[in-house]
Amino acid sequence: MPRYITSRVLQAVLVLVGATLVIFVITFALPGDPVQALAGERAADPAFAEAIRARYHLDEPLLQQYGRFLLGVVQGDLGQTYSGQDVAQMLGERIWVSGQLAAFALAFQILIGVGAGILSALRRNGLADTGVRIFTLAGLSIPFFVTAYVLQLVVGVKLGWLPVAGTEDGFLSYIMPGFVLGSLSTAYVARLTRGQLTEALREDYVRMATSKGLTRVRVVAHHALRNSLIPVVTFLGLEVGALLSGAVITESIFNLPGMGQAMARAVYLGERTTVVGVVTVFVLVYVVVNLLVDLLYAVLDPRIRYA
Amino acid sequence: MPELVSATGVMEPPAIPQRKRRGHWQAVRRRLSRSPLFYLSATLLVVMVGMAAVPALFATADPHDCDLGRTLADAGAGQWLGRDLQGCDVFSRSVYGARASLGIGIAVSLVTGLLGGAVGAAAGYFGGWVDATLSRITEIFLAIPLLLGASVLLTLFGTSGSGTWTVIIALSVHGWPQVARITRSSVLEAKQQDYMLAAAAIGCSRLRALARHVVPNSLGPWLVVVTTNLGVFITYESIISMLGIGLRPPTISWGQMIHDAQARFLEAPLPLLGPAVFLSVTVLAFILLGDVVRDALDPRSHS
């Protein structure tokens, strides 16, 4: 086990370094001269331009800049934006909003997705199953930003049940965006759970559990479900990437001051440091979550033991 | 020394009755032709491809013939989905939008399918350091969220020309790792089968074994992911265009129409819902097709 963890952590570090390098190289070529952008419409004063370039190390070769950036990341420093704001601090203020949004989205995915999947698998080809299948197909085909606009119109404006945008209403503000963001993968989770549980219910150990007189609830919850949830957990881990991407759009539509919104704005403005900073945080979250998922296997499936 | 007597007429090989041989792919085709969902998705796709090819046949008006005086007009005679802010016919514009959206979806699916398929197959088949290198590269690209990576790339292309090609490149650069992962695992599985041992035993070269045995046997999962991805990439194109960094006028695309309509959605929902319905129906058709193909390839999954 310790050996497995060590190699897995090393692999995660490699992915983190590689992914940030890719993004770093890409953003390095972002259009527009940041110095000129600061100076406005007139041509920048050469002395000023030089001072800025030296301050942000723009005059150094790319790899040296990247090394400096990595050194900063290790110390928790993501650099400064061109307007002098500290990126790590700015993201620190926003990460709470994005975290809450992600938590709501994940909760919806698990509650609705796994719930619908179980219902569907237990009542196969019944009314509930057909309903869930139609619902999941609709969920897969309707783009989530369209869901967002329709919900804003119906639930927010017409019915007035939930706030339309912003974060003034505390956790109520997160229900609708969380549902929208979660709807990205809820349908996949439901399908996956249904398929896995259906297969597990046919296994010998389930027949065994039933024949020794366990109740239906116990058979499903303790024997069948536990094994069928392993692929679901893996899927949710891999979906973290989609969740983070989706947050960029969801936060923009619902005007939530999170990291995704910062990212959308930074891409638009060509604000390199923020783009690299946000992607670094996102990749870090993705890598850590998937590391945890891999280690969780052993807990969920007693047959798996890491040597 | 007795002469060898050839036993003609005695050892006549037993006549094998000519029967219809059913290969794997014939069985797949047979299962496909029996599925009603296959016909449903095929019909939807034929209509959509028709729209992309000859939009004038389906549209009720010229999409560029706009009447500012009738901005945001509600649905009425002649305009099934009303008019947008510029006074253009929403239905006709949606019909004309099929070309860009379908084209990009198909192109990105093909590029990511070929690239991811090649990388995954090489990693799974050759193993060793090839696998280690390719798998690490795949993981690195997989860790960058697709939409983020694509939007960063698109901003890089900037105003200099965010056209169809740049959108295809941006989505492809970040879309292939998923295909590579799936192909790698199915190639790994095919490689360990007994028929590979048999092929090696009769002196089949490694390349021939790859082409004749591994590729046909691991094609199934690849086909499913490429088909399903078609719908996914069409959605991504619309998201990118919706963010305002994808396709630009005069190209008409559903994402861009949704982008233009979102500000006025509360007063006039039709200019947004119209293209959204076209988008959803197309994605639905591809998802159904992916499902049907999966069920046809693996009869166990459907029972």
Coordinates of C-alpha atoms in Angstrom, one line a residue:
Chain A
M1 CA 0.0 0.0 0.0
P2 CA 2.6 2.7 0.9
R3 CA 4.5 1.9 -2.3
Y4 CA 1.3 2.2 -4.4
I5 CA 0.5 5.6 -2.7
T6 CA 4.0 6.9 -3.3
S7 CA 4.0 6.0 -7.0
R8 CA 0.5 7.4 -7.4
V9 CA 1.4 10.7 -5.7
L10 CA 4.5 11.0 -7.9
Q11 CA 2.3 10.4 -11.0
A12 CA -0.1 13.1 -9.7
V13 CA 2.7 15.6 -9.3
L14 CA 3.9 14.8 -12.9
V15 CA 0.4 15.5 -14.3
L16 CA 0.2 18.7 -12.3
V17 CA 3.6 20.0 -13.6
G18 CA 2.8 18.8 -17.2
A19 CA -0.7 20.4 -17.3
T20 CA 0.4 23.7 -15.9
L21 CA 3.3 23.8 -18.4
V22 CA 0.9 23.2 -21.3
I23 CA -1.4 26.0 -20.1
F24 CA 1.6 28.2 -19.4
V25 CA 3.0 27.8 -22.9
I26 CA -0.4 28.3 -24.5
T27 CA -1.2 31.5 -22.5
F28 CA 2.2 32.9 -23.1
A29 CA 1.1 33.3 -26.7
L30 CA -2.1 35.1 -25.8
P31 CA -2.8 38.0 -28.1
G32 CA -2.1 41.5 -27.1
D33 CA 0.7 43.1 -25.3
P34 CA -0.1 43.4 -21.6
V35 CA 2.1 46.4 -21.2
Q36 CA 0.4 48.3 -24.0
A37 CA -3.0 47.3 -22.5
L38 CA -2.0 49.0 -19.2
A39 CA -0.9 52.1 -21.1
G40 CA -4.2 52.6 -22.8
E41 CA -4.6 54.1 -26.2
R42 CA -1.3 56.0 -26.4
A43 CA 2.0 54.2 -27.1
A44 CA 3.6 53.2 -23.8
D45 CA 6.5 55.1 -22.5
P46 CA 9.6 53.0 -23.1
A47 CA 10.9 53.4 -19.6
F48 CA 7.6 52.5 -18.1
A49 CA 7.3 49.5 -20.5
E50 CA 10.7 48.3 -19.4
A51 CA 9.9 48.7 -15.8
I52 CA 6.7 46.6 -16.1
R53 CA 8.4 44.0 -18.2
A54 CA 11.1 43.7 -15.5
R55 CA 8.6 43.6 -12.7
Y56 CA 6.6 40.8 -14.2
H57 CA 9.7 39.1 -15.6
L58 CA 8.3 39.3 -19.1
D59 CA 11.8 39.8 -20.5
E60 CA 12.9 36.4 -19.4
P61 CA 12.8 33.2 -21.5
L62 CA 9.6 31.2 -21.2
L63 CA 11.1 28.2 -19.3
Q64 CA 12.7 30.5 -16.7
Q65 CA 9.3 32.2 -16.2
Y66 CA 7.7 28.8 -15.8
G67 CA 10.4 27.8 -13.2
R68 CA 9.7 31.0 -11.3
F69 CA 6.0 30.3 -11.5
L70 CA 6.4 26.7 -10.1
L71 CA 8.6 28.0 -7.3
G72 CA 5.8 30.4 -6.4
V73 CA 3.1 27.7 -6.6
V74 CA 5.0 25.6 -4.0
Q75 CA 5.0 28.6 -1.7
G76 CA 1.3 29.3 -2.3
D77 CA 2.0 32.3 -4.5
L78 CA 0.3 32.5 -7.9
G79 CA 1.7 35.9 -8.9
Q80 CA 0.0 39.2 -9.5
T81 CA -2.4 40.4 -12.1
Y82 CA -1.2 43.3 -14.3
S83 CA -3.3 45.6 -12.2
G84 CA -1.3 44.6 -9.2
Q85 CA -3.9 42.3 -7.5
D86 CA -2.5 39.2 -5.8
V87 CA -4.0 36.2 -7.7
A88 CA -3.8 33.7 -4.8
Q89 CA -5.6 36.1 -2.5
M90 CA -8.2 37.0 -5.1
L91 CA -8.9 33.3 -5.8
G92 CA -8.9 32.6 -2.1
E93 CA -11.9 35.0 -1.7
R94 CA -13.7 33.3 -4.6
I95 CA -13.0 29.7 -3.9
W96 CA -15.6 29.6 -1.2
V97 CA -18.3 30.5 -3.7
S98 CA -17.1 27.9 -6.2
G99 CA -16.8 25.3 -3.5
Q100 CA -20.4 25.8 -2.3
L101 CA -21.6 25.7 -5.9
A102 CA -19.7 22.4 -6.5
A103 CA -21.0 20.9 -3.3
F104 CA -24.6 21.7 -4.3
A105 CA -24.0 20.3 -7.8
L106 CA -22.4 17.1 -6.4
A107 CA -25.2 16.7 -3.9
F108 CA -27.8 17.0 -6.7
Q109 CA -25.9 14.5 -8.8
I110 CA -25.7 11.9 -6.1
L111 CA -29.2 12.4 -4.7
I112 CA -31.1 12.6 -8.0
G113 CA -28.7 10.5 -10.1
V114 CA -28.0 7.6 -7.8
G115 CA -31.6 7.7 -6.5
A116 CA -33.2 7.6 -10.0
G117 CA -30.7 4.9 -11.0
I118 CA -31.7 2.7 -8.0
L119 CA -35.4 3.2 -8.6
S120 CA -34.9 2.4 -12.3
A121 CA -32.9 -0.8 -11.7
L122 CA -35.3 -2.1 -9.0
R123 CA -38.4 -1.5 -11.2
R124 CA -36.9 -2.5 -14.5
N125 CA -39.1 -1.8 -17.5
G126 CA -41.8 -0.5 -15.1
L127 CA -43.4 2.9 -15.2
A128 CA -40.7 4.5 -13.0
D129 CA -38.0 3.0 -15.2
T130 CA -39.5 4.4 -18.4
G131 CA -39.9 7.8 -16.7
V132 CA -36.3 7.8 -15.5
R133 CA -35.1 6.8 -19.0
I134 CA -37.0 9.6 -20.7
F135 CA -35.8 12.1 -18.1
T136 CA -32.2 11.0 -18.5
L137 CA -32.4 11.3 -22.3
A138 CA -33.8 14.8 -22.0
G139 CA -31.1 15.6 -19.4
L140 CA -28.4 14.4 -21.8
S141 CA -29.7 16.2 -24.8
I142 CA -30.8 19.6 -23.5
P143 CA -27.6 21.8 -23.0
F144 CA -27.3 22.8 -19.4
F145 CA -27.1 26.5 -20.2
V146 CA -30.5 26.3 -21.8
T147 CA -31.8 24.7 -18.6
A148 CA -30.3 27.6 -16.7
Y149 CA -32.1 30.2 -18.7
V150 CA -35.4 28.4 -18.6
L151 CA -35.1 27.9 -14.8
Q152 CA -34.2 31.5 -14.3
L153 CA -37.3 32.5 -16.3
V154 CA -39.8 30.1 -14.8
V155 CA -38.6 29.5 -11.2
G156 CA -36.9 32.8 -10.7
V157 CA -38.9 35.4 -12.5
K158 CA -42.4 34.0 -13.1
L159 CA -42.8 31.9 -9.9
G160 CA -40.4 33.9 -7.7
W161 CA -39.4 30.8 -5.7
L162 CA -35.7 31.2 -5.9
P163 CA -33.3 34.2 -6.4
V164 CA -32.6 34.7 -10.1
A165 CA -28.9 35.6 -9.7
G166 CA -26.2 36.8 -7.2
T167 CA -25.4 35.5 -3.8
E168 CA -27.3 37.8 -1.5
D169 CA -29.7 35.1 -0.3
G170 CA -27.2 32.8 1.2
F171 CA -27.6 29.1 0.4
L172 CA -30.9 29.7 -1.4
S173 CA -28.8 31.4 -4.1
Y174 CA -26.9 28.2 -4.8
I175 CA -29.9 25.8 -5.2
M176 CA -30.7 26.8 -8.8
P177 CA -27.1 27.1 -10.1
G178 CA -26.1 23.9 -8.2
F179 CA -29.0 22.0 -9.9
V180 CA -28.0 23.4 -13.3
L181 CA -24.4 22.5 -12.9
G182 CA -25.2 19.1 -11.5
S183 CA -27.6 18.4 -14.4
L184 CA -24.5 18.1 -16.6
S185 CA -23.8 14.6 -15.2
T186 CA -26.9 13.6 -13.2
A187 CA -28.3 11.8 -16.2
Y188 CA -25.0 9.9 -16.7
V189 CA -24.9 9.0 -13.0
A190 CA -28.5 7.7 -13.2
R191 CA -27.7 5.6 -16.3
L192 CA -24.5 4.2 -14.9
T193 CA -26.1 3.3 -11.5
R194 CA -29.0 1.6 -13.3
G195 CA -26.7 -0.4 -15.5
Q196 CA -24.3 -1.4 -12.7
L197 CA -27.1 -2.3 -10.2
T198 CA -29.0 -4.3 -12.8
E199 CA -25.9 -6.4 -13.4
A200 CA -25.0 -6.7 -9.7
L201 CA -28.6 -7.9 -8.9
R202 CA -27.9 -10.9 -11.2
E203 CA -24.7 -11.9 -9.4
D204 CA -24.4 -15.1 -7.3
Y205 CA -23.7 -13.2 -4.1
V206 CA -27.0 -11.4 -4.3
R207 CA -28.9 -14.7 -4.8
M208 CA -26.9 -16.1 -1.9
A209 CA -27.8 -13.1 0.3
T210 CA -31.5 -13.4 -0.7
S211 CA -31.5 -17.2 -0.1
K212 CA -30.1 -16.8 3.4
G213 CA -33.1 -14.8 4.3
L214 CA -31.9 -11.2 4.2
T215 CA -34.5 -8.5 3.6
R216 CA -34.7 -7.0 0.1
V217 CA -33.6 -3.6 1.5
R218 CA -30.5 -5.2 3.1
V219 CA -29.6 -7.2 0.0
V220 CA -29.8 -4.1 -2.2
A221 CA -28.2 -1.6 0.1
H222 CA -25.4 -3.8 1.6
H223 CA -24.6 -6.3 -1.1
A224 CA -25.6 -5.1 -4.6
L225 CA -25.3 -1.3 -4.2
R226 CA -21.9 -1.2 -2.6
N227 CA -20.3 -3.0 -5.6
S228 CA -22.2 -1.1 -8.2
L229 CA -21.2 2.3 -6.8
I230 CA -17.5 1.8 -7.6
P231 CA -17.7 2.8 -11.3
V232 CA -20.1 5.7 -10.2
V233 CA -17.4 7.0 -7.8
T234 CA -14.8 6.8 -10.6
F235 CA -17.1 8.6 -13.0
L236 CA -17.8 11.4 -10.5
G237 CA -14.0 11.8 -10.0
L238 CA -13.3 12.1 -13.7
E239 CA -16.3 14.4 -14.0
V240 CA -14.8 16.9 -11.7
G241 CA -13.1 18.4 -14.8
A242 CA -16.4 18.9 -16.5
L243 CA -17.9 20.3 -13.3
L244 CA -15.1 22.9 -13.1
S245 CA -15.5 23.8 -16.8
G246 CA -19.3 24.0 -16.3
A247 CA -18.7 26.3 -13.3
V248 CA -17.2 28.9 -15.6
I249 CA -20.5 29.2 -17.5
T250 CA -22.9 28.6 -14.6
E251 CA -21.2 31.3 -12.5
S252 CA -21.4 33.7 -15.4
I253 CA -25.1 33.1 -16.0
F254 CA -26.1 33.3 -12.4
N255 CA -23.6 36.1 -11.6
L256 CA -21.8 34.2 -8.8
P257 CA -18.5 35.7 -7.8
G258 CA -16.5 32.5 -8.0
M259 CA -13.3 31.3 -9.7
G260 CA -15.2 30.3 -12.9
Q261 CA -16.4 33.9 -13.3
A262 CA -12.9 35.2 -12.7
M263 CA -11.6 32.7 -15.3
A264 CA -14.2 33.8 -17.9
R265 CA -13.3 37.5 -17.3
A266 CA -9.6 36.8 -17.4
V267 CA -9.8 34.8 -20.7
Y268 CA -11.7 37.7 -22.2
L269 CA -9.3 40.3 -21.0
G270 CA -6.2 38.3 -21.8
E271 CA -5.2 38.4 -18.1
R272 CA -2.5 35.7 -18.2
T273 CA -1.6 35.3 -14.5
T274 CA -5.3 34.8 -13.5
V275 CA -5.9 32.3 -16.3
V276 CA -2.8 30.2 -15.3
G277 CA -3.7 30.6 -11.6
V278 CA -7.3 29.4 -12.1
V279 CA -6.3 26.5 -14.3
T280 CA -3.6 25.5 -11.8
V281 CA -6.1 25.4 -9.0
F282 CA -8.6 23.4 -11.2
V283 CA -6.0 20.9 -12.2
L284 CA -4.8 20.6 -8.6
V285 CA -8.4 19.9 -7.5
Y286 CA -8.9 17.4 -10.4
V287 CA -5.6 15.5 -9.6
V288 CA -6.2 15.4 -5.8
V289 CA -9.9 14.2 -6.2
N290 CA -8.9 11.4 -8.6
L291 CA -6.0 10.4 -6.3
L292 CA -8.5 10.1 -3.4
V293 CA -10.9 8.2 -5.7
D294 CA -8.2 5.6 -6.5
L295 CA -7.4 5.2 -2.8
L296 CA -11.1 4.9 -2.0
Y297 CA -11.4 1.8 -4.2
A298 CA -9.9 -0.3 -1.5
V299 CA -12.5 0.9 1.0
L300 CA -15.4 0.3 -1.4
D301 CA -14.3 -3.0 -2.8
P302 CA -12.7 -5.3 -0.3
R303 CA -11.4 -7.5 -3.1
I304 CA -8.9 -4.8 -4.1
R305 CA -5.8 -4.7 -2.0
Y306 CA -2.8 -2.6 -3.1
A307 CA 0.4 -4.5 -2.7
Chain B
M1 CA 9.6 -51.6 -51.5
P2 CA 5.9 -51.5 -51.8
E3 CA 4.6 -48.6 -53.8
L4 CA 2.5 -46.0 -52.1
V5 CA -1.0 -46.3 -53.1
S6 CA -2.9 -43.1 -53.2
A7 CA -6.4 -43.7 -51.9
T8 CA -8.4 -41.6 -54.2
G9 CA -12.1 -42.1 -53.8
V10 CA -11.7 -43.5 -50.3
M11 CA -10.8 -40.4 -48.4
E12 CA -13.1 -38.0 -50.1
P13 CA -13.5 -35.0 -47.8
P14 CA -17.0 -34.8 -46.4
A15 CA -19.0 -32.2 -48.2
I16 CA -19.7 -29.2 -46.0
P17 CA -23.1 -27.9 -46.7
Q18 CA -23.1 -24.3 -47.9
R19 CA -24.5 -22.4 -45.0
K20 CA -24.8 -18.7 -44.5
R21 CA -21.8 -17.8 -42.5
R22 CA -22.6 -15.1 -40.0
G23 CA -19.7 -12.9 -38.9
H24 CA -19.7 -10.6 -36.0
W25 CA -20.5 -7.5 -38.1
Q26 CA -23.3 -9.2 -39.9
A27 CA -24.9 -10.0 -36.5
V28 CA -24.4 -6.4 -35.5
R29 CA -26.1 -5.2 -38.6
R30 CA -28.9 -7.6 -38.0
R31 CA -29.4 -6.4 -34.5
L32 CA -29.3 -2.8 -35.7
S33 CA -32.0 -3.3 -38.3
R34 CA -34.3 -4.8 -35.6
S35 CA -34.0 -1.8 -33.3
P36 CA -36.8 0.8 -33.7
L37 CA -34.6 3.4 -31.9
F38 CA -32.1 3.0 -34.7
Y39 CA -34.6 4.0 -37.3
L40 CA -35.8 6.9 -35.1
S41 CA -32.3 8.3 -34.7
A42 CA -31.4 7.6 -38.3
T43 CA -34.5 9.5 -39.5
L44 CA -33.6 12.5 -37.2
L45 CA -30.0 12.5 -38.5
V46 CA -31.0 12.2 -42.1
V47 CA -33.3 15.3 -41.7
M48 CA -30.5 17.2 -39.9
V49 CA -27.9 16.3 -42.5
G50 CA -30.3 17.3 -45.2
M51 CA -30.7 20.7 -43.5
A52 CA -26.9 21.0 -43.3
A53 CA -26.5 20.1 -47.0
V54 CA -29.4 22.0 -48.6
P55 CA -30.9 24.4 -46.0
A56 CA -32.9 26.3 -48.6
L57 CA -35.1 23.2 -49.0
F58 CA -36.2 23.4 -45.4
A59 CA -36.1 27.1 -44.6
T60 CA -39.3 29.2 -45.0
A61 CA -37.4 32.4 -45.5
D62 CA -34.0 33.9 -46.3
P63 CA -32.0 33.9 -43.0
H64 CA -30.3 37.2 -44.0
D65 CA -33.5 38.9 -45.0
C66 CA -34.2 40.8 -41.8
D67 CA -36.8 43.4 -41.0
L68 CA -35.7 45.6 -38.2
G69 CA -39.2 47.0 -37.9
R70 CA -40.5 43.7 -36.8
T71 CA -37.9 43.1 -34.1
L72 CA -38.7 40.2 -31.7
A73 CA -42.1 39.6 -33.4
D74 CA -43.9 36.7 -31.9
A75 CA -44.6 33.5 -33.8
G76 CA -47.2 34.0 -36.5
A77 CA -48.1 33.2 -40.1
G78 CA -45.0 32.4 -42.0
Q79 CA -42.7 32.6 -39.0
W80 CA -43.1 29.5 -36.9
L81 CA -40.6 30.7 -34.3
G82 CA -41.0 34.4 -34.5
R83 CA -38.2 36.9 -35.3
D84 CA -35.1 37.8 -33.4
L85 CA -33.7 41.2 -32.2
Q86 CA -32.6 42.0 -35.8
G87 CA -35.9 41.0 -37.1
C88 CA -34.6 37.8 -38.8
D89 CA -36.7 34.7 -39.1
V90 CA -35.6 32.4 -36.2
F91 CA -36.8 29.1 -37.8
S92 CA -34.9 29.8 -41.0
R93 CA -31.8 30.8 -39.2
S94 CA -31.9 27.7 -37.1
V95 CA -32.1 25.6 -40.2
Y96 CA -29.1 27.4 -41.7
G97 CA -27.3 26.9 -38.3
A98 CA -27.3 23.1 -38.8
R99 CA -24.4 23.2 -41.2
A100 CA -21.8 24.8 -38.8
S101 CA -22.9 22.8 -35.8
L102 CA -23.1 19.4 -37.5
G103 CA -19.9 20.1 -39.5
I104 CA -17.9 21.0 -36.4
G105 CA -19.3 18.1 -34.4
I106 CA -18.5 15.5 -37.1
A107 CA -15.0 17.0 -37.8
V108 CA -14.0 17.1 -34.2
S109 CA -15.3 13.6 -33.6
L110 CA -13.3 12.3 -36.5
V111 CA -10.1 14.1 -35.6
T112 CA -10.3 13.2 -31.9
G113 CA -11.4 9.7 -32.9
L114 CA -8.4 9.1 -35.1
L115 CA -5.8 10.8 -32.9
G116 CA -7.1 9.3 -29.7
G117 CA -7.6 6.0 -31.3
A118 CA -4.0 5.9 -32.7
V119 CA -2.5 7.0 -29.4
G120 CA -4.6 4.6 -27.3
A121 CA -4.0 1.7 -29.7
A122 CA -0.2 2.3 -29.7
A123 CA -0.1 2.6 -26.0
G124 CA -2.2 -0.5 -25.4
Y125 CA -0.5 -2.7 -28.1
F126 CA 3.1 -1.9 -27.7
G127 CA 3.1 -1.5 -23.9
G128 CA 6.4 -0.8 -22.1
W129 CA 7.9 2.6 -22.4
V130 CA 5.6 3.6 -25.3
D131 CA 2.6 3.0 -23.1
A132 CA 4.2 4.8 -20.1
T133 CA 5.1 7.9 -22.2
L134 CA 1.8 8.0 -24.1
S135 CA -0.3 7.4 -21.0
R136 CA 1.4 10.2 -19.1
I137 CA 0.8 12.6 -21.9
T138 CA -2.8 11.5 -22.1
E139 CA -3.2 12.1 -18.3
I140 CA -1.7 15.6 -18.6
F141 CA -4.2 16.6 -21.3
L142 CA -7.1 14.9 -19.5
A143 CA -6.4 17.0 -16.4
I144 CA -7.0 20.2 -18.2
P145 CA -10.7 20.7 -18.3
L146 CA -11.8 20.5 -22.0
L147 CA -13.8 23.7 -22.1
L148 CA -11.2 25.8 -20.3
G149 CA -8.3 24.5 -22.5
A150 CA -10.4 25.2 -25.6
S151 CA -11.4 28.7 -24.6
V152 CA -7.8 29.6 -23.7
L153 CA -6.7 28.4 -27.1
L154 CA -9.5 30.3 -28.9
T155 CA -8.7 33.5 -27.1
L156 CA -5.1 32.9 -28.3
F157 CA -6.3 32.8 -31.9
G158 CA -8.2 35.9 -31.0
T159 CA -9.9 38.3 -33.3
S160 CA -7.4 37.3 -36.1
G161 CA -9.9 34.7 -37.2
S162 CA -12.0 32.6 -34.8
G163 CA -13.5 30.6 -37.6
T164 CA -14.7 27.0 -38.2
W165 CA -11.1 25.7 -38.3
T166 CA -9.9 27.3 -35.1
V167 CA -12.9 25.9 -33.2
I168 CA -12.2 22.5 -34.6
I169 CA -8.6 22.7 -33.6
A170 CA -9.3 24.0 -30.1
L171 CA -11.8 21.3 -29.4
S172 CA -9.7 18.5 -30.9
V173 CA -6.5 19.5 -28.9
H174 CA -8.4 18.9 -25.7
G175 CA -10.9 16.2 -26.8
W176 CA -8.7 13.3 -27.7
P177 CA -7.5 12.0 -24.3
Q178 CA -10.8 10.4 -23.4
V179 CA -10.9 8.4 -26.7
A180 CA -7.3 7.4 -26.1
R181 CA -8.1 6.0 -22.6
I182 CA -11.0 4.0 -23.8
T183 CA -9.1 2.6 -26.9
R184 CA -6.1 1.7 -24.8
S185 CA -8.1 -0.4 -22.4
S186 CA -10.1 -2.2 -25.1
V187 CA -6.8 -2.9 -27.0
L188 CA -5.2 -4.2 -23.8
E189 CA -8.2 -6.5 -23.4
A190 CA -8.1 -7.8 -27.0
K191 CA -4.3 -8.3 -26.8
Q192 CA -4.7 -10.8 -24.0
Q193 CA -7.1 -13.1 -25.8
D194 CA -6.2 -16.6 -26.9
Y195 CA -6.5 -15.8 -30.6
M196 CA -3.5 -13.5 -30.3
L197 CA -1.5 -16.4 -28.9
A198 CA -2.7 -18.5 -31.8
A199 CA -1.8 -15.8 -34.3
A200 CA 1.7 -15.6 -32.9
A201 CA 2.0 -19.4 -33.0
I202 CA 1.3 -19.6 -36.7
G203 CA 3.9 -16.9 -37.4
C204 CA 1.7 -13.9 -37.8
S205 CA 3.7 -10.7 -37.8
R206 CA 3.0 -8.1 -35.0
L207 CA 1.8 -5.5 -37.4
R208 CA -0.5 -8.0 -39.2
A209 CA -1.8 -9.2 -35.8
L210 CA -2.5 -5.5 -34.9
A211 CA -4.4 -4.8 -38.1
R212 CA -6.3 -8.1 -38.5
H213 CA -7.0 -9.1 -34.9
V214 CA -6.6 -6.4 -32.4
V215 CA -8.2 -3.5 -34.3
P216 CA -11.4 -5.3 -35.4
N217 CA -11.9 -6.7 -32.0
S218 CA -11.4 -3.5 -30.1
L219 CA -13.4 -1.3 -32.5
G220 CA -16.7 -1.6 -30.5
P221 CA -16.0 0.7 -27.6
W222 CA -14.2 3.2 -29.9
L223 CA -17.2 3.4 -32.2
V224 CA -19.5 4.0 -29.2
V225 CA -17.4 6.8 -27.8
V226 CA -16.9 8.5 -31.1
T227 CA -20.7 8.4 -31.9
T228 CA -21.7 9.7 -28.5
N229 CA -19.0 12.3 -28.7
L230 CA -20.6 13.8 -31.8
G231 CA -23.5 15.1 -29.7
V232 CA -21.1 16.2 -26.9
F233 CA -18.9 18.2 -29.3
I234 CA -21.9 19.9 -30.9
T235 CA -22.9 21.1 -27.4
Y236 CA -19.4 22.3 -26.7
E237 CA -19.3 24.2 -30.0
S238 CA -22.5 25.9 -28.9
I239 CA -21.1 26.7 -25.4
I240 CA -18.0 28.2 -27.0
S241 CA -20.0 30.3 -29.4
M242 CA -22.3 31.2 -26.5
L243 CA -19.3 32.6 -24.6
G244 CA -18.7 34.8 -27.6
I245 CA -15.3 33.3 -28.5
G246 CA -16.4 30.7 -31.0
L247 CA -18.0 31.1 -34.4
R248 CA -18.8 34.7 -35.5
P249 CA -21.1 36.2 -38.0
P250 CA -21.8 35.8 -40.9
T251 CA -21.5 32.1 -40.0
I252 CA -24.8 31.1 -38.4
S253 CA -24.6 28.6 -35.5
W254 CA -27.0 27.6 -32.8
G255 CA -24.7 28.6 -30.0
Q256 CA -24.2 32.0 -31.5
M257 CA -28.0 32.5 -31.9
I258 CA -28.5 31.5 -28.2
H259 CA -25.7 34.0 -27.3
D260 CA -27.5 36.8 -29.2
A261 CA -30.9 35.9 -27.7
Q262 CA -29.9 35.5 -24.0
A263 CA -30.0 39.2 -23.1
R264 CA -33.7 39.5 -24.2
F265 CA -34.7 36.0 -23.1
L266 CA -37.2 37.3 -20.5
E267 CA -39.2 39.3 -23.0
A268 CA -38.8 37.1 -26.0
P269 CA -38.0 33.4 -25.2
L270 CA -38.5 32.1 -28.8
P271 CA -35.2 33.3 -30.4
L272 CA -33.4 31.3 -27.7
L273 CA -35.6 28.3 -27.4
G274 CA -35.8 27.8 -31.2
P275 CA -32.1 27.0 -31.8
A276 CA -32.0 25.3 -28.4
V277 CA -34.6 22.8 -29.6
F278 CA -32.7 22.1 -32.9
L279 CA -29.5 21.6 -30.8
S280 CA -31.2 19.3 -28.3
V281 CA -32.9 17.2 -31.0
T282 CA -29.6 16.7 -32.9
V283 CA -27.7 15.8 -29.7
L284 CA -30.5 13.4 -28.8
A285 CA -30.3 11.7 -32.2
F286 CA -26.6 11.1 -31.7
I287 CA -27.0 9.8 -28.1
L288 CA -29.7 7.4 -29.3
L289 CA -27.4 6.3 -32.1
G290 CA -24.6 5.7 -29.7
D291 CA -26.9 3.7 -27.4
V292 CA -28.2 1.6 -30.3
V293 CA -24.7 0.9 -31.6
R294 CA -23.5 -0.1 -28.1
D295 CA -26.5 -2.5 -27.7
A296 CA -25.9 -4.0 -31.2
L297 CA -22.2 -4.5 -30.5
D298 CA -22.7 -6.1 -27.1
P299 CA -25.9 -8.1 -27.0
R300 CA -25.4 -8.7 -23.2
S301 CA -25.8 -5.0 -22.4
H302 CA -29.3 -4.9 -23.6
S303 CA -31.1 -7.9 -22.1

